[in-house]
């Protein structure tokens, strides 16, 4: 009896059919910058650098981590595409870079076309919201490496920025104002700690409805997609520059914020100026996680933080407060580091 690739666990015909289906989703993100060509090996995009003195390309990649396990527990995958896009395009924003294109990589044990298509639809929706083209991607079926039902996701974003417009952290000084955009929840970092605290130590179920979450199940709370910050950041960046900024991901608000500090300057963020999401207190109480550990793992309610000159911050708040910008703190003279009110960290000299 002969052995085929399909017998080994890879169905090329099914994969080709899937690619055709998701190609239609990708095309919904295309704009006039996409250059149509018969080749199926790579996408082409026109690079618009009009008005830029010295155009630079910015690139980044990321994944959604063990949030995949939460989605699998809840059998709910639709929001993962937005998570994947947000984790990469948001990382371009501290440079003031505008996302141009996005690529996705999906590795699976056995192709489940309906699940993967739901994820790609979410990717396409997020790209459209960001004005970013889903230019291509790869779906790799790898039986033996991944069990049936298991998969992993990675995303890659490319953007542009004018060198003259790059943030200048060296201009930061005492009296600068810290503005921030709220997070939509836990986003896609610290999920391993959340799982250990809630499901292992706390013995809670994925469909548990803690009182503090206002009727939401843990699945609904933990799977809330990562916020997309492209529009609110670039709207103001086209007019006002910030001295430095951070997308609050791995390392949480405490450690990501600490990296913004400079010698002789200390960031002070007031916890009374924004909402600390109830999920973080629940994780702390259920898992006996200290405030410092929570703050060095999770965003605590702030997904993007930027530092402005005081006069600029006032103008930003007057013009763009409808985008969600909040004044959350100040830069003061002192030992380099950050104070959050419930946790602090010093910048290593």
CSV table of C-alpha atoms in Angstrom, one decimal:
chain,number,residue,atom,x,y,z
A,1,UNK,CA,0.0,0.0,0.0
A,2,UNK,CA,1.4,3.4,-1.0
A,3,UNK,CA,1.8,6.2,1.5
A,4,UNK,CA,0.6,9.7,0.6
A,5,UNK,CA,1.2,13.1,2.2
A,6,UNK,CA,-2.5,13.0,3.2
A,7,UNK,CA,-1.9,9.7,5.0
A,8,UNK,CA,0.9,11.4,6.9
A,9,UNK,CA,-1.5,14.1,8.1
A,10,UNK,CA,-1.2,16.9,5.6
A,11,UNK,CA,-4.1,17.5,3.1
A,12,UNK,CA,-2.7,19.8,0.4
A,13,UNK,CA,-6.1,20.1,-1.4
A,14,UNK,CA,-7.8,21.2,1.8
A,15,UNK,CA,-5.0,23.6,2.5
A,16,UNK,CA,-5.3,25.1,-1.0
A,17,UNK,CA,-9.0,25.5,-0.6
A,18,UNK,CA,-8.5,27.2,2.8
A,19,UNK,CA,-5.9,29.6,1.3
A,20,UNK,CA,-8.4,30.7,-1.4
A,21,UNK,CA,-11.1,31.4,1.2
A,22,UNK,CA,-8.8,33.5,3.4
A,23,UNK,CA,-7.4,35.3,0.4
A,24,UNK,CA,-10.8,36.8,0.0
A,25,UNK,CA,-10.7,38.1,3.5
A,26,UNK,CA,-7.2,39.6,3.0
A,27,UNK,CA,-8.3,41.4,-0.1
A,28,UNK,CA,-10.9,43.3,2.0
A,29,UNK,CA,-8.0,45.1,3.6
A,30,UNK,CA,-6.3,46.1,0.4
A,31,UNK,CA,-6.0,49.7,-0.8
A,32,UNK,CA,-4.5,51.6,-3.6
A,33,UNK,CA,-1.0,51.0,-2.2
A,34,UNK,CA,-1.2,47.2,-3.0
A,35,UNK,CA,0.4,46.4,-6.3
A,36,UNK,CA,-1.4,43.5,-8.1
A,37,UNK,CA,0.9,40.8,-9.6
A,38,UNK,CA,0.4,37.3,-10.7
A,39,UNK,CA,3.0,35.9,-8.4
A,40,UNK,CA,1.7,33.9,-5.4
A,41,UNK,CA,5.0,33.9,-3.5
A,42,UNK,CA,5.0,37.4,-2.0
A,43,UNK,CA,2.9,40.5,-1.8
A,44,UNK,CA,3.8,43.9,-3.2
A,45,UNK,CA,3.0,47.3,-1.8
A,46,UNK,CA,3.8,50.8,-3.1
A,47,UNK,CA,5.8,52.8,-0.5
A,48,UNK,CA,4.4,56.3,-0.1
A,49,UNK,CA,7.1,58.6,1.3
A,50,UNK,CA,5.6,61.9,0.1
A,51,UNK,CA,6.5,64.7,2.6
A,52,UNK,CA,9.1,62.6,4.4
A,53,UNK,CA,12.6,64.0,4.6
A,54,UNK,CA,14.3,60.7,5.5
A,55,UNK,CA,11.8,57.8,5.5
A,56,UNK,CA,12.5,54.8,7.7
A,57,UNK,CA,10.9,51.4,7.8
A,58,UNK,CA,9.9,50.0,11.2
A,59,UNK,CA,9.2,46.3,11.7
A,60,UNK,CA,8.1,44.1,14.6
A,61,UNK,CA,6.6,40.7,15.3
A,62,UNK,CA,4.7,39.1,18.2
A,63,UNK,CA,2.2,36.5,19.1
A,64,UNK,CA,-0.7,36.0,21.6
A,65,UNK,CA,1.1,33.6,24.0
A,66,UNK,CA,-1.0,31.3,26.2
A,67,UNK,CA,-4.1,33.2,25.5
A,68,UNK,CA,-4.5,30.5,22.9
A,69,UNK,CA,-5.1,28.0,25.8
A,70,UNK,CA,-7.9,30.2,27.2
A,71,UNK,CA,-9.5,30.4,23.8
A,72,UNK,CA,-9.3,26.6,23.5
A,73,UNK,CA,-10.8,26.1,27.0
A,74,UNK,CA,-13.7,28.4,26.0
A,75,UNK,CA,-13.9,27.2,22.4
A,76,UNK,CA,-14.0,30.8,21.4
A,77,UNK,CA,-11.3,32.0,18.9
A,78,UNK,CA,-12.8,35.0,17.1
A,79,UNK,CA,-11.0,37.7,19.1
A,80,UNK,CA,-7.5,36.2,18.7
A,81,UNK,CA,-7.0,37.8,15.3
A,82,UNK,CA,-7.3,41.3,16.8
A,83,UNK,CA,-5.0,40.3,19.6
A,84,UNK,CA,-2.4,39.2,17.0
A,85,UNK,CA,-2.6,42.4,15.0
A,86,UNK,CA,-2.7,44.7,18.1
A,87,UNK,CA,0.4,43.1,19.7
A,88,UNK,CA,2.5,44.0,16.6
A,89,UNK,CA,1.0,47.3,15.3
A,90,UNK,CA,0.8,48.8,18.7
A,91,UNK,CA,4.6,48.1,19.1
A,92,UNK,CA,5.2,50.4,16.1
A,93,UNK,CA,3.5,53.4,17.8
A,94,UNK,CA,6.2,54.3,20.4
A,95,UNK,CA,8.3,55.3,17.3
A,96,UNK,CA,5.3,57.2,15.8
A,97,UNK,CA,5.4,54.7,12.9
A,98,UNK,CA,2.3,54.2,10.7
A,99,UNK,CA,1.5,50.5,10.0
A,100,UNK,CA,1.6,49.7,6.3
A,101,UNK,CA,1.2,45.9,6.2
A,102,UNK,CA,0.7,42.9,8.3
A,103,UNK,CA,1.6,39.2,7.8
A,104,UNK,CA,0.4,36.3,9.8
A,105,UNK,CA,1.8,32.8,10.5
A,106,UNK,CA,-0.4,30.0,11.7
A,107,UNK,CA,1.1,26.6,12.7
A,108,UNK,CA,-1.4,23.8,13.2
A,109,UNK,CA,-1.4,20.1,13.9
A,110,UNK,CA,-4.5,19.5,11.8
A,111,UNK,CA,-6.2,22.2,9.8
A,112,UNK,CA,-9.5,23.2,11.2
A,113,UNK,CA,-10.7,25.5,8.4
A,114,UNK,CA,-13.6,27.0,10.3
A,115,UNK,CA,-11.5,27.9,13.4
A,116,UNK,CA,-8.7,29.3,11.3
A,117,UNK,CA,-11.0,31.3,9.1
A,118,UNK,CA,-12.6,32.9,12.1
A,119,UNK,CA,-9.2,34.0,13.3
A,120,UNK,CA,-8.2,35.4,9.9
A,121,UNK,CA,-11.5,37.3,9.7
A,122,UNK,CA,-10.6,38.9,13.0
A,123,UNK,CA,-7.2,39.7,11.7
A,124,UNK,CA,-8.7,41.3,8.6
A,125,UNK,CA,-11.2,43.4,10.7
A,126,UNK,CA,-8.3,44.6,12.9
A,127,UNK,CA,-6.2,45.5,9.9
A,128,UNK,CA,-9.0,47.5,8.3
A,129,UNK,CA,-9.5,49.4,11.6
A,130,UNK,CA,-5.8,50.3,11.6
A,131,UNK,CA,-5.7,51.2,7.9
A,132,UNK,CA,-3.1,48.4,7.5
A,133,UNK,CA,-3.0,45.9,4.6
A,134,UNK,CA,-3.1,42.2,5.3
A,135,UNK,CA,-0.6,41.4,2.6
A,136,UNK,CA,0.1,37.7,3.0
A,137,UNK,CA,0.8,34.9,5.5
A,138,UNK,CA,1.4,31.3,5.9
A,139,UNK,CA,-0.5,28.4,7.3
A,140,UNK,CA,1.7,25.4,8.2
A,141,UNK,CA,0.1,22.0,8.9
A,142,UNK,CA,2.6,20.1,11.1
A,143,UNK,CA,1.3,16.8,12.5
A,144,UNK,CA,3.6,15.4,15.1
A,145,UNK,CA,4.9,18.8,16.1
A,146,UNK,CA,1.4,20.0,17.1
A,147,UNK,CA,-1.4,17.7,18.3
A,148,UNK,CA,-4.8,17.9,16.5
A,149,UNK,CA,-6.6,20.9,17.8
A,150,UNK,CA,-3.4,22.7,18.8
A,151,UNK,CA,-2.0,25.7,17.0
A,152,UNK,CA,0.2,28.7,17.4
A,153,UNK,CA,0.0,32.2,15.9
A,154,UNK,CA,2.6,34.8,15.0
A,155,UNK,CA,2.2,38.3,13.4
A,156,UNK,CA,4.5,40.6,11.7
A,157,UNK,CA,4.0,44.4,11.0
A,158,UNK,CA,5.9,46.9,8.9
A,159,UNK,CA,5.4,50.6,9.1
A,160,UNK,CA,7.0,53.9,8.1
A,161,UNK,CA,8.1,57.0,10.0
A,162,UNK,CA,10.1,60.1,9.1
A,163,UNK,CA,13.4,60.3,10.9
A,164,UNK,CA,12.7,63.9,11.7
A,165,UNK,CA,9.6,62.9,13.5
A,166,UNK,CA,11.1,60.2,15.8
A,167,UNK,CA,10.4,60.8,19.5
A,168,UNK,CA,13.4,62.4,21.4
A,169,UNK,CA,13.6,60.9,24.9
A,170,UNK,CA,16.5,63.2,25.7
A,171,UNK,CA,14.1,66.1,25.7
A,172,UNK,CA,12.2,64.7,28.7
A,173,UNK,CA,12.4,66.9,31.8
A,174,UNK,CA,10.8,67.5,35.2
A,175,UNK,CA,7.4,68.9,34.7
A,176,UNK,CA,6.5,66.8,31.7
A,177,UNK,CA,3.1,65.2,31.8
A,178,UNK,CA,2.3,61.5,31.4
A,179,UNK,CA,-0.8,60.7,29.3
A,180,UNK,CA,-2.2,57.3,28.7
A,181,UNK,CA,-4.8,55.3,26.8
A,182,UNK,CA,-6.8,52.8,28.8
A,183,UNK,CA,-6.5,49.1,28.2
A,184,UNK,CA,-9.5,46.9,27.2
A,185,UNK,CA,-8.5,44.4,29.9
A,186,UNK,CA,-5.8,41.9,30.4
A,187,UNK,CA,-4.7,42.1,26.7
A,188,UNK,CA,-2.2,39.3,25.7
A,189,UNK,CA,0.4,39.4,28.4
A,190,UNK,CA,0.6,37.6,31.8
A,191,UNK,CA,-1.9,34.9,30.8
A,192,UNK,CA,0.2,32.2,32.3
A,193,UNK,CA,0.1,33.9,35.7
A,194,UNK,CA,-3.6,34.5,35.4
A,195,UNK,CA,-4.2,30.8,34.6
A,196,UNK,CA,-2.1,29.7,37.5
A,197,UNK,CA,-3.9,32.1,39.9
A,198,UNK,CA,-7.5,31.6,38.7
A,199,UNK,CA,-7.7,28.0,37.5
A,200,UNK,CA,-4.9,26.2,39.4
A,201,UNK,CA,-4.8,27.9,42.8
A,202,UNK,CA,-8.4,29.3,42.7
A,203,UNK,CA,-9.9,26.2,41.1
A,204,UNK,CA,-12.3,28.5,39.2
A,205,UNK,CA,-13.9,27.4,36.0
A,206,UNK,CA,-13.7,29.1,32.6
A,207,UNK,CA,-17.5,29.9,32.9
A,208,UNK,CA,-17.3,31.2,36.5
A,209,UNK,CA,-18.9,34.6,36.9
A,210,UNK,CA,-17.1,36.4,39.7
A,211,UNK,CA,-19.1,39.2,41.3
A,212,UNK,CA,-16.3,41.7,40.7
A,213,UNK,CA,-16.6,41.2,36.9
A,214,UNK,CA,-20.1,42.4,36.8
A,215,UNK,CA,-21.7,39.4,35.2
A,216,UNK,CA,-19.0,38.5,32.8
A,217,UNK,CA,-17.5,35.0,32.8
A,218,UNK,CA,-13.8,34.5,33.1
A,219,UNK,CA,-13.7,33.5,29.5
A,220,UNK,CA,-15.4,36.7,28.4
A,221,UNK,CA,-13.1,38.8,30.5
A,222,UNK,CA,-9.8,37.1,29.6
A,223,UNK,CA,-10.7,36.8,25.9
A,224,UNK,CA,-11.5,40.5,25.5
A,225,UNK,CA,-9.3,41.5,22.5
A,226,UNK,CA,-6.3,43.7,22.9
A,227,UNK,CA,-7.1,47.3,22.2
A,228,UNK,CA,-5.9,48.8,18.9
A,229,UNK,CA,-4.2,52.1,19.5
A,230,UNK,CA,-3.2,53.0,15.9
A,231,UNK,CA,-5.9,55.6,15.3
A,232,UNK,CA,-5.8,57.5,18.6
A,233,UNK,CA,-2.0,57.6,18.7
A,234,UNK,CA,-1.4,58.6,15.0
A,235,UNK,CA,-4.2,61.2,15.1
A,236,UNK,CA,-2.3,63.2,17.7
A,237,UNK,CA,1.1,62.3,16.4
A,238,UNK,CA,0.4,63.9,13.1
A,239,UNK,CA,0.2,67.2,15.0
A,240,UNK,CA,1.9,66.8,18.4
A,241,UNK,CA,5.0,64.7,19.2
A,242,UNK,CA,5.7,62.9,22.4
A,243,UNK,CA,9.1,62.7,24.1
A,244,UNK,CA,8.8,58.9,24.7
A,245,UNK,CA,6.1,56.3,24.8
A,246,UNK,CA,5.5,52.6,25.6
A,247,UNK,CA,3.1,50.0,24.6
A,248,UNK,CA,2.4,48.2,27.9
A,249,UNK,CA,3.1,44.5,27.2
A,250,UNK,CA,5.6,42.1,28.7
A,251,UNK,CA,6.9,43.5,32.0
A,252,UNK,CA,3.6,45.2,32.7
A,253,UNK,CA,3.0,48.8,33.6
A,254,UNK,CA,5.8,48.8,36.2
A,255,UNK,CA,8.7,47.6,34.1
A,256,UNK,CA,7.6,49.0,30.7
A,257,UNK,CA,7.1,52.4,32.5
A,258,UNK,CA,10.5,52.1,34.2
A,259,UNK,CA,12.2,51.8,30.8
A,260,UNK,CA,11.0,55.3,30.0
A,261,UNK,CA,12.8,56.9,32.9
A,262,UNK,CA,16.0,58.9,32.5
A,263,UNK,CA,18.8,59.8,35.0
A,264,UNK,CA,17.6,62.3,37.5
A,265,UNK,CA,13.9,61.9,36.5
A,266,UNK,CA,11.2,59.8,38.1
A,267,UNK,CA,7.8,58.9,36.6
A,268,UNK,CA,4.9,59.2,39.0
A,269,UNK,CA,1.6,57.6,37.9
A,270,UNK,CA,-1.4,58.3,40.1
A,271,UNK,CA,-3.6,55.1,40.5
A,272,UNK,CA,-6.6,57.4,41.2
A,273,UNK,CA,-6.5,58.8,37.7
A,274,UNK,CA,-7.5,55.7,35.8
A,275,UNK,CA,-9.4,52.4,36.4
A,276,UNK,CA,-7.5,49.4,37.5
A,277,UNK,CA,-9.5,46.6,36.0
A,278,UNK,CA,-11.2,44.3,38.5
A,279,UNK,CA,-9.6,41.2,36.8
A,280,UNK,CA,-6.2,42.2,38.3
A,281,UNK,CA,-7.5,42.4,41.8
A,282,UNK,CA,-9.2,39.1,41.3
A,283,UNK,CA,-5.9,37.5,40.1
A,284,UNK,CA,-4.1,39.0,43.1
A,285,UNK,CA,-6.6,37.9,45.7
A,286,UNK,CA,-7.2,34.4,44.3
A,287,UNK,CA,-3.6,33.6,43.6
A,288,UNK,CA,-2.0,35.6,46.5
A,289,UNK,CA,-0.1,37.6,44.0
A,290,UNK,CA,1.6,40.8,45.3
A,291,UNK,CA,0.8,44.2,43.9
A,292,UNK,CA,4.4,44.6,42.7
A,293,UNK,CA,4.2,41.2,40.9
A,294,UNK,CA,0.8,42.2,39.3
A,295,UNK,CA,2.2,45.5,38.1
A,296,UNK,CA,5.4,43.9,36.7
A,297,UNK,CA,3.2,41.4,34.7
A,298,UNK,CA,0.0,43.2,33.7
A,299,UNK,CA,-1.0,46.5,32.2
A,300,UNK,CA,-3.2,47.3,35.2
A,301,UNK,CA,-5.6,49.3,33.1
A,302,UNK,CA,-3.2,51.4,30.9
A,303,UNK,CA,-2.3,50.0,27.5
A,304,UNK,CA,-0.3,52.9,26.0
A,305,UNK,CA,1.7,55.5,27.9
A,306,UNK,CA,3.3,58.7,26.4
A,307,UNK,CA,5.3,61.6,27.9
A,308,UNK,CA,4.7,65.1,26.6
A,309,UNK,CA,5.9,68.6,27.4
A,310,UNK,CA,3.3,70.1,29.8
A,311,UNK,CA,2.1,72.7,27.2
A,312,UNK,CA,1.7,70.0,24.6
A,313,UNK,CA,-0.1,67.7,27.0
A,314,UNK,CA,-2.7,70.4,27.7
A,315,UNK,CA,-3.3,70.8,23.9
A,316,UNK,CA,-3.6,67.1,23.4
A,317,UNK,CA,-6.2,66.8,26.2
A,318,UNK,CA,-8.2,69.7,24.8
A,319,UNK,CA,-8.2,68.3,21.2
A,320,UNK,CA,-8.1,64.5,21.7
A,321,UNK,CA,-9.7,63.6,25.0
A,322,UNK,CA,-12.6,61.9,23.0
A,323,UNK,CA,-10.0,59.4,21.9
A,324,UNK,CA,-9.6,58.3,25.5
A,325,UNK,CA,-6.4,60.1,26.5
A,326,UNK,CA,-6.1,60.5,30.3
A,327,UNK,CA,-3.6,62.5,32.3
A,328,UNK,CA,-2.2,59.9,34.7
A,329,UNK,CA,0.9,61.5,36.1
A,330,UNK,CA,4.0,63.6,36.0
A,331,UNK,CA,7.7,63.4,35.5
A,332,UNK,CA,9.6,64.8,38.6
A,333,UNK,CA,13.1,65.2,39.6
A,334,UNK,CA,14.5,62.3,41.7
A,335,UNK,CA,16.0,58.9,41.5
A,336,UNK,CA,15.5,57.5,38.1
A,337,UNK,CA,12.6,55.1,38.1
A,338,UNK,CA,8.8,54.9,38.4
A,339,UNK,CA,6.2,55.1,41.2
A,340,UNK,CA,2.7,53.7,40.6
A,341,UNK,CA,1.3,54.4,44.1
A,342,UNK,CA,1.2,50.7,44.9
A,343,UNK,CA,4.5,49.6,43.4
A,344,UNK,CA,7.8,51.2,42.4
A,345,UNK,CA,11.0,50.3,40.6
A,346,UNK,CA,14.3,52.0,40.2
A,347,UNK,CA,16.1,52.3,36.9
A,348,UNK,CA,19.4,50.4,37.1
A,349,UNK,CA,22.4,52.7,36.7
